[in-house]
Short mmCIF file of C-alpha atoms in Angstrom, two decimals:
data_model
loop_
_atom_site.label_atom_id
_atom_site.label_comp_id
_atom_site.label_asym_id
_atom_site.label_seq_id
_atom_site.Cartn_x
_atom_site.Cartn_y
_atom_site.Cartn_z
CA GLN A 1 -138.41 -100.67 -45.15
CA VAL A 2 -136.30 -98.22 -43.03
CA GLN A 3 -132.85 -99.62 -41.97
CA LEU A 4 -131.45 -98.03 -38.67
CA VAL A 5 -127.87 -98.19 -37.36
CA GLU A 6 -126.78 -96.98 -33.97
CA SER A 7 -123.23 -96.06 -33.06
CA GLY A 8 -121.68 -94.23 -30.17
CA GLY A 9 -122.62 -96.33 -26.98
CA GLY A 10 -119.89 -97.14 -24.13
CA LEU A 11 -118.83 -96.76 -20.47
CA VAL A 12 -118.90 -93.52 -18.72
CA GLN A 13 -118.56 -92.56 -15.12
CA ALA A 14 -121.77 -90.99 -13.50
CA GLY A 15 -121.99 -87.28 -14.41
CA GLY A 16 -120.52 -87.60 -17.65
CA SER A 17 -121.68 -87.31 -21.14
CA LEU A 18 -122.16 -89.62 -24.35
CA ARG A 19 -123.53 -89.35 -27.51
CA VAL A 20 -125.41 -91.79 -29.56
CA SER A 21 -125.85 -91.72 -33.31
CA CYS A 22 -128.54 -93.44 -35.62
CA ALA A 23 -127.92 -93.22 -39.64
CA ALA A 24 -131.28 -94.17 -41.45
CA SER A 25 -131.37 -95.22 -44.74
CA GLY A 26 -134.66 -96.77 -46.99
CA ARG A 27 -137.89 -95.43 -46.75
CA THR A 28 -137.64 -92.55 -44.18
CA ALA A 29 -140.45 -90.60 -45.33
CA SER A 30 -142.72 -93.28 -44.40
CA SER A 31 -142.05 -92.22 -41.02
CA ASP A 32 -142.90 -89.05 -39.17
CA ALA A 33 -140.85 -89.32 -36.19
CA MET A 34 -137.59 -90.60 -35.19
CA GLY A 35 -136.46 -91.30 -31.64
CA TRP A 36 -135.00 -93.31 -28.83
CA PHE A 37 -136.07 -96.25 -26.45
CA ARG A 38 -133.93 -97.80 -23.75
CA GLN A 39 -134.15 -101.39 -22.05
CA ALA A 40 -132.35 -101.69 -18.79
CA PRO A 41 -131.95 -105.60 -17.63
CA GLY A 42 -135.03 -107.01 -16.41
CA LYS A 43 -137.03 -104.05 -17.30
CA GLU A 44 -139.11 -103.11 -20.37
CA ARG A 45 -138.34 -100.96 -23.30
CA GLU A 46 -139.31 -97.31 -22.31
CA PHE A 47 -139.57 -94.46 -24.51
CA VAL A 48 -137.00 -91.59 -24.00
CA ALA A 49 -137.06 -89.14 -26.76
CA ARG A 50 -138.33 -88.30 -30.14
CA ILE A 51 -138.41 -85.42 -33.14
CA SER A 52 -140.01 -85.12 -36.16
CA TRP A 53 -138.13 -85.00 -39.32
CA SER A 54 -139.86 -81.66 -40.57
CA GLY A 55 -140.44 -79.71 -37.89
CA GLY A 56 -137.69 -80.63 -35.40
CA VAL A 57 -140.37 -80.81 -32.62
CA THR A 58 -139.19 -82.71 -29.80
CA ILE A 59 -140.68 -84.51 -26.58
CA TYR A 60 -138.73 -86.31 -23.89
CA ALA A 61 -139.30 -88.57 -20.89
CA ASP A 62 -139.79 -86.84 -17.38
CA SER A 63 -136.30 -89.09 -16.38
CA VAL A 64 -134.29 -87.69 -18.92
CA LYS A 65 -135.68 -83.97 -19.22
CA GLY A 66 -133.11 -81.39 -18.93
CA ARG A 67 -130.25 -83.76 -19.23
CA PHE A 68 -130.74 -85.45 -22.83
CA THR A 69 -131.02 -83.72 -26.06
CA ILE A 70 -132.12 -85.34 -29.35
CA SER A 71 -131.44 -83.46 -32.57
CA ARG A 72 -131.36 -84.57 -36.27
CA ASP A 73 -129.15 -83.67 -39.43
CA ASN A 74 -131.62 -84.04 -42.26
CA ALA A 75 -128.78 -83.91 -44.82
CA LYS A 76 -127.01 -87.19 -43.36
CA ASN A 77 -130.26 -89.01 -42.35
CA THR A 78 -129.07 -89.17 -38.89
CA VAL A 79 -130.56 -88.64 -35.35
CA TYR A 80 -128.31 -88.12 -32.46
CA LEU A 81 -128.97 -88.21 -28.51
CA GLN A 82 -126.79 -86.03 -26.43
CA MET A 83 -126.83 -87.37 -22.87
CA ASN A 84 -125.37 -85.16 -19.93
CA SER A 85 -125.28 -85.62 -16.24
CA LEU A 86 -125.58 -89.36 -16.77
CA LYS A 87 -126.86 -91.52 -13.78
CA PRO A 88 -126.61 -95.48 -13.08
CA GLU A 89 -129.97 -95.48 -13.61
CA ASP A 90 -129.37 -94.36 -17.41
CA THR A 91 -127.68 -97.88 -17.78
CA ALA A 92 -129.36 -99.66 -20.70
CA VAL A 93 -129.36 -100.92 -24.34
CA TYR A 94 -130.28 -97.51 -26.58
CA TYR A 95 -132.68 -98.33 -29.37
CA CYS A 96 -133.21 -95.96 -32.19
CA ALA A 97 -136.63 -96.20 -33.93
CA ALA A 98 -138.57 -94.90 -36.59
CA GLY A 99 -142.33 -94.76 -36.61
CA ARG A 100 -145.29 -92.63 -36.07
CA PHE A 101 -146.08 -89.90 -33.24
CA THR A 102 -148.43 -91.11 -30.40
CA ARG A 103 -149.51 -88.66 -27.73
CA GLY A 104 -146.56 -88.41 -25.45
CA GLY A 105 -144.04 -90.26 -27.34
CA MET A 106 -143.96 -92.47 -30.52
CA ARG A 107 -144.62 -95.90 -31.90
CA GLY A 108 -141.69 -97.58 -33.38
CA ASP A 109 -142.13 -99.61 -36.59
CA TYR A 110 -138.47 -99.90 -37.44
CA TRP A 111 -135.67 -100.62 -35.01
CA GLY A 112 -131.73 -100.34 -34.99
CA GLN A 113 -129.98 -103.09 -33.31
CA GLY A 114 -129.41 -101.11 -30.02
CA THR A 115 -126.10 -99.71 -28.37
CA GLN A 116 -125.15 -100.50 -24.80
CA VAL A 117 -124.85 -97.28 -22.56
CA THR A 118 -123.27 -98.16 -19.03
CA VAL A 119 -123.24 -95.51 -16.57
CA SER A 120 -120.63 -96.40 -13.44
CA SER A 121 -121.07 -94.98 -10.22
#
């Protein structure tokens, strides 16, 4: 089992920045990817970004490319998502996930409880 705890969400104005964090514990070695998904009201959960534990290889959804940066601190078993130039359409609950690489993203096997990010216009 892998436990994931997110933190750092909040309210920010459009154009602003926010960083969310995800602390992982448990059998993290069972997952080769960590990442972020988001779900806006009335919409399906969508992939945002992922990173490998070992090589730092990253991939992003087109909608956030160039604005969001995913990183990890292996010593702290923590993954971060730095979000810049935020837009109202980035408003969603952001979920941390641990799982496996897929082509173009990842499959989430374990999930955090989610953290709300609200971008006001």
